[in-house]
PDB file of N, CA, C and O in Angstrom:
ATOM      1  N   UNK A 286      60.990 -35.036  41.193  1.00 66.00           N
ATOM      2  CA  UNK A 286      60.069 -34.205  41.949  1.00 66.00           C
ATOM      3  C   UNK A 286      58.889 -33.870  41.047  1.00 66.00           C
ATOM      4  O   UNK A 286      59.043 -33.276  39.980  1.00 66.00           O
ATOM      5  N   UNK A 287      57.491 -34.343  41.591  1.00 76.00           N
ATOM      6  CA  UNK A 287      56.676 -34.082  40.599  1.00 76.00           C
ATOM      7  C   UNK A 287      55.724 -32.855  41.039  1.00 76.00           C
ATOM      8  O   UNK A 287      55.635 -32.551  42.229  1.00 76.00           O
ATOM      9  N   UNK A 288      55.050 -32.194  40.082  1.00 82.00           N
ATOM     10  CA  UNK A 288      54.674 -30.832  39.908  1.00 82.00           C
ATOM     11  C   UNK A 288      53.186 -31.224  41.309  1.00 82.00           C
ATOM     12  O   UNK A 288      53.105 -32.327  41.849  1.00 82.00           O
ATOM     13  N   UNK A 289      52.600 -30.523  41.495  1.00 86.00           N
ATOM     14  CA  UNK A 289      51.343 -30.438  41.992  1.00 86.00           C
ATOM     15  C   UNK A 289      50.012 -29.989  40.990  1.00 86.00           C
ATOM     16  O   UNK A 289      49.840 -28.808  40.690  1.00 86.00           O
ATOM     17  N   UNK A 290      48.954 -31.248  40.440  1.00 86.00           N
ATOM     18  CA  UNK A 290      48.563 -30.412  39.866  1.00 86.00           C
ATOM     19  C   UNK A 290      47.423 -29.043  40.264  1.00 86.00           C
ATOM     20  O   UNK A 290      46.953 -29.075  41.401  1.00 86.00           O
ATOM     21  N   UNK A 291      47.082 -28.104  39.522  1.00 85.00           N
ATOM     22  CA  UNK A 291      46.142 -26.997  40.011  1.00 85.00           C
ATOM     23  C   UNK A 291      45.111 -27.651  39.638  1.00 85.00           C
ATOM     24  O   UNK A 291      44.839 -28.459  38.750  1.00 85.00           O
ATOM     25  N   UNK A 292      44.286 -26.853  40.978  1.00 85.00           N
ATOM     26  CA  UNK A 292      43.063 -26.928  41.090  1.00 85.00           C
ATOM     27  C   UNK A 292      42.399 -25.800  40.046  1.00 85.00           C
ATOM     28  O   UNK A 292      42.527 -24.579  40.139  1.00 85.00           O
ATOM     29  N   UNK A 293      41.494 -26.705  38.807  1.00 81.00           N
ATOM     30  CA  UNK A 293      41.112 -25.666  37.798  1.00 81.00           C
ATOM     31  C   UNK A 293      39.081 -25.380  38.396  1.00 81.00           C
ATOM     32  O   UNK A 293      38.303 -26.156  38.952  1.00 81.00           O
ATOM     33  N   UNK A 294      38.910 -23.931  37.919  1.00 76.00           N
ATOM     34  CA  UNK A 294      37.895 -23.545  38.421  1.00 76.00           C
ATOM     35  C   UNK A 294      36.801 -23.479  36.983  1.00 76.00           C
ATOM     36  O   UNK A 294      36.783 -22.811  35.949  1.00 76.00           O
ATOM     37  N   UNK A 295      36.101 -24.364  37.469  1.00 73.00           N
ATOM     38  CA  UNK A 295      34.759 -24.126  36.567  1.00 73.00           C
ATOM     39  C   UNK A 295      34.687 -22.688  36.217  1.00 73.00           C
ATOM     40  O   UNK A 295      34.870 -21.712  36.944  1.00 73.00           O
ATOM     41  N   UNK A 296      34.259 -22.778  34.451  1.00 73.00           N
ATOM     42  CA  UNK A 296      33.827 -21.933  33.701  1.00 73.00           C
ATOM     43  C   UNK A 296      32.779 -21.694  33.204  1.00 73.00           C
ATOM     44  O   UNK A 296      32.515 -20.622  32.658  1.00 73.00           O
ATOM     45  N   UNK A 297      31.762 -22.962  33.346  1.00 72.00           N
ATOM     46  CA  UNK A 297      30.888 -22.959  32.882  1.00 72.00           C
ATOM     47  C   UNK A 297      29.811 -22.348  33.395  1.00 72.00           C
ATOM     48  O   UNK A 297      29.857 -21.678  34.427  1.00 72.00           O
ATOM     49  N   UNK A 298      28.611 -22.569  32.600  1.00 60.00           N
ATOM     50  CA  UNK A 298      27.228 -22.053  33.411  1.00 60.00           C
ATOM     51  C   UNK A 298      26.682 -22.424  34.948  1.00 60.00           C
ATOM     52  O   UNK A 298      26.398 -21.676  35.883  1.00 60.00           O
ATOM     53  N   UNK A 299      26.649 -23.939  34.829  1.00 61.00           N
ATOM     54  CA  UNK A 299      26.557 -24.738  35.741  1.00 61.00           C
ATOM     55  C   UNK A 299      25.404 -23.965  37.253  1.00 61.00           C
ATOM     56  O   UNK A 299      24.658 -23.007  37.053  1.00 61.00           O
ATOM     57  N   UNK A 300      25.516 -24.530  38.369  1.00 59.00           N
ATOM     58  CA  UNK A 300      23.741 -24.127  38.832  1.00 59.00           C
ATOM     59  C   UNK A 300      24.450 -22.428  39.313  1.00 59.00           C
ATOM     60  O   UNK A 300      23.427 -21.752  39.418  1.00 59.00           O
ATOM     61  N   UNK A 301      25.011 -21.994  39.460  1.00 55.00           N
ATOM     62  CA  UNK A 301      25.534 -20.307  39.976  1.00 55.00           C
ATOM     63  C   UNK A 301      24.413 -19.310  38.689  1.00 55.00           C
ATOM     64  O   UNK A 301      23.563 -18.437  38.868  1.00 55.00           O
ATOM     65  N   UNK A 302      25.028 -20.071  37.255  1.00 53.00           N
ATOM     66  CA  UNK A 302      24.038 -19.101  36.751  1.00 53.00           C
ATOM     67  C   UNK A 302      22.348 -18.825  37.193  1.00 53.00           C
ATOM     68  O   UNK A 302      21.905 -17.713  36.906  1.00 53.00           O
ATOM     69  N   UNK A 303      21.808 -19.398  37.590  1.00 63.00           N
ATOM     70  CA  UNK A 303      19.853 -18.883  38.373  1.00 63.00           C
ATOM     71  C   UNK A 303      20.293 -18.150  39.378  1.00 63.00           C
ATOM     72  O   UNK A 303      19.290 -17.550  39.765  1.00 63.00           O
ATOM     73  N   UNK A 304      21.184 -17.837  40.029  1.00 70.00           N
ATOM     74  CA  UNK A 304      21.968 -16.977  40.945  1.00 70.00           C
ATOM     75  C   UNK A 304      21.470 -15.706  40.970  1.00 70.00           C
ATOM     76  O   UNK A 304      22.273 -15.130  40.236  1.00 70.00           O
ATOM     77  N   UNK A 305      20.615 -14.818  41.354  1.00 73.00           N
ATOM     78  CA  UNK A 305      20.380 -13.955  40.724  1.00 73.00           C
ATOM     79  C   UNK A 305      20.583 -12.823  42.212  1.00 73.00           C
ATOM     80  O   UNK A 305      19.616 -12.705  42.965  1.00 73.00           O
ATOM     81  N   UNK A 306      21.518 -12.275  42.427  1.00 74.00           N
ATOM     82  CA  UNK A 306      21.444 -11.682  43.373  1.00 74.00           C
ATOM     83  C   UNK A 306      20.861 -10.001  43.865  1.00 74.00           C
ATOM     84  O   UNK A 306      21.170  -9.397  44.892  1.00 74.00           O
ATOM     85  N   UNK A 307      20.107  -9.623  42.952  1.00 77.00           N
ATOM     86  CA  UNK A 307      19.101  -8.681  43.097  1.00 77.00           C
ATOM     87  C   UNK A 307      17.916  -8.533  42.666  1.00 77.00           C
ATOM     88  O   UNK A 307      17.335  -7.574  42.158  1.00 77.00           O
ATOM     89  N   UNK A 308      17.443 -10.144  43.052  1.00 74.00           N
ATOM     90  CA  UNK A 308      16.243 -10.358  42.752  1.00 74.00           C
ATOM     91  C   UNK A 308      15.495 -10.479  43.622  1.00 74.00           C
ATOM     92  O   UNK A 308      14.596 -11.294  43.415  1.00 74.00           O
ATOM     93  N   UNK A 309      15.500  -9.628  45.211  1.00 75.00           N
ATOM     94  CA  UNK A 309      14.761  -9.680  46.192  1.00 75.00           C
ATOM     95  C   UNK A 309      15.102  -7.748  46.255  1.00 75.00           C
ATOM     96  O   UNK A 309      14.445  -7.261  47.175  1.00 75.00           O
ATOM     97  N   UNK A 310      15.741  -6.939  45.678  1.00 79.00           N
ATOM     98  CA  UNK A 310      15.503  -5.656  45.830  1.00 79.00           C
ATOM     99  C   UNK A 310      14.176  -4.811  45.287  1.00 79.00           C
ATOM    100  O   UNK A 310      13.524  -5.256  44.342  1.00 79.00           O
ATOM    101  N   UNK A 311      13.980  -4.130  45.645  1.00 79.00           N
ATOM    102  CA  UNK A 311      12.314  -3.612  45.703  1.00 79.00           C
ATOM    103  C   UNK A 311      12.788  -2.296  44.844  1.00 79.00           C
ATOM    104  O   UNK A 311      13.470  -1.392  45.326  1.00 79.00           O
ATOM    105  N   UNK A 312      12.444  -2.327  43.869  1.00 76.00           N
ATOM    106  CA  UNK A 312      12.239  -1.328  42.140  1.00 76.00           C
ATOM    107  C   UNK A 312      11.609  -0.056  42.456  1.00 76.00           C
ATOM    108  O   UNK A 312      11.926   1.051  42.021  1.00 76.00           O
ATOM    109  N   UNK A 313      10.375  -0.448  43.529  1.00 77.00           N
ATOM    110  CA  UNK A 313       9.566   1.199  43.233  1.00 77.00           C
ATOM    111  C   UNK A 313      10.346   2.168  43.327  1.00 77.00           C
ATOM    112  O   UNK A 313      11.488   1.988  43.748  1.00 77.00           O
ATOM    113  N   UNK A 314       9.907   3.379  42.962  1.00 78.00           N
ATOM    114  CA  UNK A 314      10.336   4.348  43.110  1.00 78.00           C
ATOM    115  C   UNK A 314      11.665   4.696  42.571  1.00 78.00           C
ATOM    116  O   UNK A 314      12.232   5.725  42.936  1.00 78.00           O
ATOM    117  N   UNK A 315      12.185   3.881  41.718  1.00 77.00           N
ATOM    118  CA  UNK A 315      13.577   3.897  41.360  1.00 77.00           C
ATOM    119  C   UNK A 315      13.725   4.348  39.509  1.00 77.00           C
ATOM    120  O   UNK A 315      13.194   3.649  38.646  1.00 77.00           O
ATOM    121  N   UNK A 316      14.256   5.177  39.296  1.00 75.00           N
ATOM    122  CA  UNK A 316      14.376   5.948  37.923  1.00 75.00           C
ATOM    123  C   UNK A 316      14.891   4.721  36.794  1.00 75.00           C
ATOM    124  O   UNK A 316      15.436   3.675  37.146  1.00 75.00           O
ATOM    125  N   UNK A 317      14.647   5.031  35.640  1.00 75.00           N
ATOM    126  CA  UNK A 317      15.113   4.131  34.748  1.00 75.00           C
ATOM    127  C   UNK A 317      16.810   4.005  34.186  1.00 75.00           C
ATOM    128  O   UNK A 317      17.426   3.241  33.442  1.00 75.00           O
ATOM    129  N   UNK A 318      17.077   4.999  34.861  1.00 75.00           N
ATOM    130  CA  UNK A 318      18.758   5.813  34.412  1.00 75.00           C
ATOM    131  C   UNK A 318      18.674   7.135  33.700  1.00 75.00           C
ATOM    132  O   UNK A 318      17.694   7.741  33.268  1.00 75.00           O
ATOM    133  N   UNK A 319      20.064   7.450  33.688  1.00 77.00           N
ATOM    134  CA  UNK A 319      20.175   8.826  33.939  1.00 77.00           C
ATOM    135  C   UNK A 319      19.563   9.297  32.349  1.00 77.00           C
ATOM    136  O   UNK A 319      19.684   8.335  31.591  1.00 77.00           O
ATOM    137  N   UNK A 320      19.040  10.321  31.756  1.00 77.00           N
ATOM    138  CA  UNK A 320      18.359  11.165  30.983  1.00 77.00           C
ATOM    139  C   UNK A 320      19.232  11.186  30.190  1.00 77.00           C
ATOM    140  O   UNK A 320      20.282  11.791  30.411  1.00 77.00           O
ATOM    141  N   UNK A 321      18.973  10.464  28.979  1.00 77.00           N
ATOM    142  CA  UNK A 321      19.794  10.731  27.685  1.00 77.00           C
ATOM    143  C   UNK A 321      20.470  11.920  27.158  1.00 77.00           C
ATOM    144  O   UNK A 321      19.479  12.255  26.508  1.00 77.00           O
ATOM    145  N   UNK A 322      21.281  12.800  26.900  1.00 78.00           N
ATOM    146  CA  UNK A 322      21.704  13.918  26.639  1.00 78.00           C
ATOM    147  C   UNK A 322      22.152  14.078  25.466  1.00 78.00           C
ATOM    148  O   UNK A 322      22.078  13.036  24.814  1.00 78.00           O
ATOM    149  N   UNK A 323      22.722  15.207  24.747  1.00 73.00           N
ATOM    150  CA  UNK A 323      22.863  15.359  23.825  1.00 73.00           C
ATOM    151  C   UNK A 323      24.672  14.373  23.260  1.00 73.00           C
ATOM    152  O   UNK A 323      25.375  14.118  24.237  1.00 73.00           O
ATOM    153  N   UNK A 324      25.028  14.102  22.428  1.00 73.00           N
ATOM    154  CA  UNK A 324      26.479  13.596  22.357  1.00 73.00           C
ATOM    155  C   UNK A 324      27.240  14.675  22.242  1.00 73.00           C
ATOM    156  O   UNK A 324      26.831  15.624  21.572  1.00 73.00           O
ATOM    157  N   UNK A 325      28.677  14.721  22.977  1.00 72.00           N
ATOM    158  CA  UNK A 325      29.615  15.744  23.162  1.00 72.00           C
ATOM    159  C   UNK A 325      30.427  16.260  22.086  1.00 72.00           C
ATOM    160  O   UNK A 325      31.539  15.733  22.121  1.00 72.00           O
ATOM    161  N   UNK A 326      30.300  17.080  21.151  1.00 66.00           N
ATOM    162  CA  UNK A 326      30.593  18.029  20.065  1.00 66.00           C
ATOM    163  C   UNK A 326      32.194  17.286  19.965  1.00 66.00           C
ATOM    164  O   UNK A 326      32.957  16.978  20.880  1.00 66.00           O
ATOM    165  N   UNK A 327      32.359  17.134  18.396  1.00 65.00           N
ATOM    166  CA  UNK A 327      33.961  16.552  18.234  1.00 65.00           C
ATOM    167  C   UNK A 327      34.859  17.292  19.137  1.00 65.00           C
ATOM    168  O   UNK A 327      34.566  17.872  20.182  1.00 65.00           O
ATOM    169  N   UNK A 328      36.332  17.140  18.392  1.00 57.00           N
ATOM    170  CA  UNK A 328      37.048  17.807  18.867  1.00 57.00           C
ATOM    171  C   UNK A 328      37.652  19.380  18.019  1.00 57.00           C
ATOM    172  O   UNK A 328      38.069  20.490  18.350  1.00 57.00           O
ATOM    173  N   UNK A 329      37.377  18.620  16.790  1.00 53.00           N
ATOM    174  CA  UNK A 329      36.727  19.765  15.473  1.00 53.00           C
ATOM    175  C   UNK A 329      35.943  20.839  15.558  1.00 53.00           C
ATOM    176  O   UNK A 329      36.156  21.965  15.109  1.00 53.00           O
ATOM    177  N   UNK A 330      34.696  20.293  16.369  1.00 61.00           N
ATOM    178  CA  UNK A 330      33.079  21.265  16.292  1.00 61.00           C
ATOM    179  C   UNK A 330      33.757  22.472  17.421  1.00 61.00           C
ATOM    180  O   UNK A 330      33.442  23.662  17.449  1.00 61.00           O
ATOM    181  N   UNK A 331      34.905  21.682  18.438  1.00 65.00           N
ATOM    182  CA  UNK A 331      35.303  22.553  19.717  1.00 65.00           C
ATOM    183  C   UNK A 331      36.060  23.615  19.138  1.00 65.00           C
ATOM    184  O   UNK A 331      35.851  24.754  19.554  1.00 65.00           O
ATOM    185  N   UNK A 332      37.002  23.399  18.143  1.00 72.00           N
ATOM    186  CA  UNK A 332      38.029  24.536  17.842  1.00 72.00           C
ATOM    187  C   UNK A 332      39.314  23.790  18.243  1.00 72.00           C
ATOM    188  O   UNK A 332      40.424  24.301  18.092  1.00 72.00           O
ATOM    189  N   UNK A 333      39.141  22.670  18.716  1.00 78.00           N
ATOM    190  CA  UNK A 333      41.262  22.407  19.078  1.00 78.00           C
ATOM    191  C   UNK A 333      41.912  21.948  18.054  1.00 78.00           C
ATOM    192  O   UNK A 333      41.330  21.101  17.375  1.00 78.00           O
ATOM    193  N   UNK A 334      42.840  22.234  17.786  1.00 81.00           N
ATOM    194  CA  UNK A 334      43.744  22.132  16.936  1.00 81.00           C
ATOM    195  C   UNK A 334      45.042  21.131  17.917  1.00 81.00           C
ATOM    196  O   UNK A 334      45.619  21.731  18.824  1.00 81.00           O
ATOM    197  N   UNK A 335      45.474  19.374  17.600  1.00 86.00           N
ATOM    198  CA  UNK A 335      45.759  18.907  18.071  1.00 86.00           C
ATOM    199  C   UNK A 335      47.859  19.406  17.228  1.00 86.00           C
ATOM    200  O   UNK A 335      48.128  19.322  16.030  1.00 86.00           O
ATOM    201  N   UNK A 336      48.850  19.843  18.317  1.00 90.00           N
ATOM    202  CA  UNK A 336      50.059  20.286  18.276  1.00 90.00           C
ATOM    203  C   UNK A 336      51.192  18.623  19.038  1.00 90.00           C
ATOM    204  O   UNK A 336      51.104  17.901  20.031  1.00 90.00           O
ATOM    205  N   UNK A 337      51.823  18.694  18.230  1.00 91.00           N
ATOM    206  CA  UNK A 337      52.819  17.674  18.533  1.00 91.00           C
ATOM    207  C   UNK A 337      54.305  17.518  17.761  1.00 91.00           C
ATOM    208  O   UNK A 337      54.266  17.663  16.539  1.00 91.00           O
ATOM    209  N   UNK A 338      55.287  17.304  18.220  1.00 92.00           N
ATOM    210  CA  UNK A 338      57.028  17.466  17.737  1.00 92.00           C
ATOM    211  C   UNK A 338      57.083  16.663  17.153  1.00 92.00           C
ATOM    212  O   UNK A 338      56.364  15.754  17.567  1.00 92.00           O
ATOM    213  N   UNK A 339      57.711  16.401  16.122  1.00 89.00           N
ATOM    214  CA  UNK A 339      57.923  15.296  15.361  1.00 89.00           C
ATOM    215  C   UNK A 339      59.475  15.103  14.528  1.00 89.00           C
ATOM    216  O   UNK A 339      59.923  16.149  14.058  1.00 89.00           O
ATOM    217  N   UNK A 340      59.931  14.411  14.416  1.00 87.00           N
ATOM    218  CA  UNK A 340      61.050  14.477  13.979  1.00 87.00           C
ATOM    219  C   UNK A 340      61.182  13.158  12.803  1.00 87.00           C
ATOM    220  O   UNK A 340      62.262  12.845  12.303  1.00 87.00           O
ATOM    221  N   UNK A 341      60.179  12.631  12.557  1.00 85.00           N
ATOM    222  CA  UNK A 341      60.496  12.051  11.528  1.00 85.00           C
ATOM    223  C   UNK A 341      60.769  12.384  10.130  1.00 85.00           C
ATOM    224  O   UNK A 341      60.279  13.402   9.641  1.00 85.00           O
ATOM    225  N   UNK A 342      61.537  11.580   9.435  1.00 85.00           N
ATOM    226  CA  UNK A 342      61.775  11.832   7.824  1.00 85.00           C
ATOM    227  C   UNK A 342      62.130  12.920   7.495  1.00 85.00           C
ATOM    228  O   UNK A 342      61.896  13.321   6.355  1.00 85.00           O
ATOM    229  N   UNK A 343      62.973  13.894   8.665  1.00 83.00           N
ATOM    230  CA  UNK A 343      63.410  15.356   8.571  1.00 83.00           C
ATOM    231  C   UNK A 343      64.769  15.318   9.273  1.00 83.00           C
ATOM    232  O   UNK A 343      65.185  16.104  10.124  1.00 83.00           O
ATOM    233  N   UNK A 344      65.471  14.083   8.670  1.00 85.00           N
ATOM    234  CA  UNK A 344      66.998  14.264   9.336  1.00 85.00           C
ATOM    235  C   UNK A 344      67.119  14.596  10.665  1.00 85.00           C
ATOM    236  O   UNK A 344      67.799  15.599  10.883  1.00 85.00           O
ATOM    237  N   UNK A 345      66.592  13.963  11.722  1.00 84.00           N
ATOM    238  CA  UNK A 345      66.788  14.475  13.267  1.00 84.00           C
ATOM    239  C   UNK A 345      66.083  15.690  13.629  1.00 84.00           C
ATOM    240  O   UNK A 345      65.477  15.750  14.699  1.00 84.00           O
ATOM    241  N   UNK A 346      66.121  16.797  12.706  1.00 90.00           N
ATOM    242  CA  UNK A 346      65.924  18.232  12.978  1.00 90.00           C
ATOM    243  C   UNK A 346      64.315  17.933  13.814  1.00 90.00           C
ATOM    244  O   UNK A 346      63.668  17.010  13.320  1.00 90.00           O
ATOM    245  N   UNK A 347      63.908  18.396  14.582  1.00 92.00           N
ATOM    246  CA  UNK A 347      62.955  18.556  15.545  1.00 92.00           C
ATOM    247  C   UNK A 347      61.877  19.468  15.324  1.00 92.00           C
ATOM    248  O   UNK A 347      62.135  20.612  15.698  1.00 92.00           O
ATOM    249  N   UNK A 348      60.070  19.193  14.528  1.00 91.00           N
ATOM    250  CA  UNK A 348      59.544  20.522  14.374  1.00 91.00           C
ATOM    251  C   UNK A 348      58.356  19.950  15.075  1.00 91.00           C
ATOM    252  O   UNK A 348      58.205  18.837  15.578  1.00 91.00           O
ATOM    253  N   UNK A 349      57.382  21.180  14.972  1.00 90.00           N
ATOM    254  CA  UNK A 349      56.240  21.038  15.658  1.00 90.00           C
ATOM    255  C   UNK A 349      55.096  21.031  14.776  1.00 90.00           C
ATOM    256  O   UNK A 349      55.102  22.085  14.140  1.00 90.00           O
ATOM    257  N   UNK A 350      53.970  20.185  14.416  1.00 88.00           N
ATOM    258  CA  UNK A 350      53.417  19.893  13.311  1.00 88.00           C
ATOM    259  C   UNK A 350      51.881  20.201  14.280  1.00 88.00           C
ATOM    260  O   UNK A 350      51.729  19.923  15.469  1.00 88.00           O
ATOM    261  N   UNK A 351      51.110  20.689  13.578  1.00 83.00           N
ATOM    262  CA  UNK A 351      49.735  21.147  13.950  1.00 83.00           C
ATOM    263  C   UNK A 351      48.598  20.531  13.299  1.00 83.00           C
ATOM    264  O   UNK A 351      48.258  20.863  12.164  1.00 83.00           O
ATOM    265  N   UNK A 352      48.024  19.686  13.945  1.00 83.00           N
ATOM    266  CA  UNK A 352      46.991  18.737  12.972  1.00 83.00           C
ATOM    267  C   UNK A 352      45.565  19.056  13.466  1.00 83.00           C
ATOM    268  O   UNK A 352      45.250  19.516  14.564  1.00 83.00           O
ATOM    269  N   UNK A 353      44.914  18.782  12.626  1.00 80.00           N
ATOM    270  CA  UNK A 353      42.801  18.982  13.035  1.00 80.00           C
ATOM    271  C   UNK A 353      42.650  20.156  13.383  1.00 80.00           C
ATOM    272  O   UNK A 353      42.055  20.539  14.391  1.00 80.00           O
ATOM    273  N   UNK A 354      43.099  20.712  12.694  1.00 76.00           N
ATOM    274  CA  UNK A 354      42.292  22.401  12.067  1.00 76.00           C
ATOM    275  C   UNK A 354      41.204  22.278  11.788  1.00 76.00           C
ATOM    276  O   UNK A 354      40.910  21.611  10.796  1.00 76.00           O
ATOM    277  N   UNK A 355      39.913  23.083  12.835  1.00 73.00           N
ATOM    278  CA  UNK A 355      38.785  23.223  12.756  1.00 73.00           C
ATOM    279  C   UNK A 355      38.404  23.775  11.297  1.00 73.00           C
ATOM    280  O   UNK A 355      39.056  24.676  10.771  1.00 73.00           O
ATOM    281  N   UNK A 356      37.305  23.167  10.689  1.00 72.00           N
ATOM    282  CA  UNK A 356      36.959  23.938   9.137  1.00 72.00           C
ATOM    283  C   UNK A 356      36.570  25.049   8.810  1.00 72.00           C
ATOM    284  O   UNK A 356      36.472  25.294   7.608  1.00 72.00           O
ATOM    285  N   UNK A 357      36.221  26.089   9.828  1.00 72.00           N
ATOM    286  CA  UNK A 357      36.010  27.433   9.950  1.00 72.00           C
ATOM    287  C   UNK A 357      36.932  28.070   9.690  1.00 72.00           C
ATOM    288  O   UNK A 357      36.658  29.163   9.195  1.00 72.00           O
ATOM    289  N   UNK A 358      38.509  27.726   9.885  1.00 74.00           N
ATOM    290  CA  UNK A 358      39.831  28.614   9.846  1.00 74.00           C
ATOM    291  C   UNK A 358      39.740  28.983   8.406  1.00 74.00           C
ATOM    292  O   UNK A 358      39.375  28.328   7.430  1.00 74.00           O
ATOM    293  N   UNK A 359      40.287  30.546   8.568  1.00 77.00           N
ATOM    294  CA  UNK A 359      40.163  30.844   6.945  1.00 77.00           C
ATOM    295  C   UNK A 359      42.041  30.529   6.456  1.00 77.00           C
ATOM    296  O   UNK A 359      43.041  30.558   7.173  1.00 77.00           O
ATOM    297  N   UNK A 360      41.934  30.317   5.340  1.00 79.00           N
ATOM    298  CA  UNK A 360      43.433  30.471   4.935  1.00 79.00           C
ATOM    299  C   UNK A 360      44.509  31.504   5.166  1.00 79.00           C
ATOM    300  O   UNK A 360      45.702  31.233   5.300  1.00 79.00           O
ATOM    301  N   UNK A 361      43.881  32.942   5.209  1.00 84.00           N
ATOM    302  CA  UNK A 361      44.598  33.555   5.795  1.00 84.00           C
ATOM    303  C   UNK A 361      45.269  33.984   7.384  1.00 84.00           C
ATOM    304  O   UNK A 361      46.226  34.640   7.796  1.00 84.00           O
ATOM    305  N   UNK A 362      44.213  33.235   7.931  1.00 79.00           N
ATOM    306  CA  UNK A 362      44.638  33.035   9.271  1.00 79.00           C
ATOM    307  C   UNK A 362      45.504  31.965   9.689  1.00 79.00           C
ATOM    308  O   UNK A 362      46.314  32.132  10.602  1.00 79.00           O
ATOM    309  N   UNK A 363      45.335  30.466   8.843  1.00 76.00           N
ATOM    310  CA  UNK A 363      46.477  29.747   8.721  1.00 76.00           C
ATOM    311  C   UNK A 363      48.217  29.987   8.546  1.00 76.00           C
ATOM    312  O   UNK A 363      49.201  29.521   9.122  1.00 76.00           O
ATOM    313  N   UNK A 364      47.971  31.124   7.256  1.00 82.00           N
ATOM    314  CA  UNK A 364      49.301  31.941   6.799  1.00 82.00           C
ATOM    315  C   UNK A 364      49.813  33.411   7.995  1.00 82.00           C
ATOM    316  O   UNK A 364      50.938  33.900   8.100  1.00 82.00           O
ATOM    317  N   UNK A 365      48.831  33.718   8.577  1.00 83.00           N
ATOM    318  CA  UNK A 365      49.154  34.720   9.481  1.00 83.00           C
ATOM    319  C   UNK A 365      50.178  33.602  10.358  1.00 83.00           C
ATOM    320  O   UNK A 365      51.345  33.896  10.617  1.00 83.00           O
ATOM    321  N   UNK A 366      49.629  32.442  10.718  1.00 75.00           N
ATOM    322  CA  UNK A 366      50.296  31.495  12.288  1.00 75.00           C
ATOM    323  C   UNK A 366      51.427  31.554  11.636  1.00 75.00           C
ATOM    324  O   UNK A 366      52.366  32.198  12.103  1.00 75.00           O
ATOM    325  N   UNK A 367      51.534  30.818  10.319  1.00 70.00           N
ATOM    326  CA  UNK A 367      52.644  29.966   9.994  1.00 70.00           C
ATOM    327  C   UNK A 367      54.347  31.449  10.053  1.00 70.00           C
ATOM    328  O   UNK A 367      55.497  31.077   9.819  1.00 70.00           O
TER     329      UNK A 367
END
């Protein structure tokens, strides 16, 4: 029983690329895109402090480890949490 072979689909450029299908839409009046804005403050600059369980390399026992402490925290407020 022999296979059927597939029908393989062009990859190439070939005439589709001059294809240009919004090249009869009419531009006036149409904005350049949306207004550049400022970039969105880390997650640092925000204040979150990223919390997650972890149980590795601690014999099974199960803790909760607190990572990306904003650089504003003073040390004693670190030692107050802990």
């Amino acid at each position: 029983m022999a296979r059927e072979k597939k029908q393989r689909i062009a990859t190439n450029a070939g005439p589709t690329a001059a294809f240009q299908p919004f090249a009869g839409l009419e531009m006036a009046g149409v904005g350049s895109g949306p207004e550049e804005t400022a970039p969105e403050p880390s997650a640092a600059a925000k204040g979150r402090v990223r919390v997650r369980r972890s149980t590795a390399h601690r014999g099974g026992k199960t803790v909760t480890v607190a990572e990306e402490w904003p650089g504003e925290v003073s040390q004693e407020a670190l030692e107050h949490l802990a």
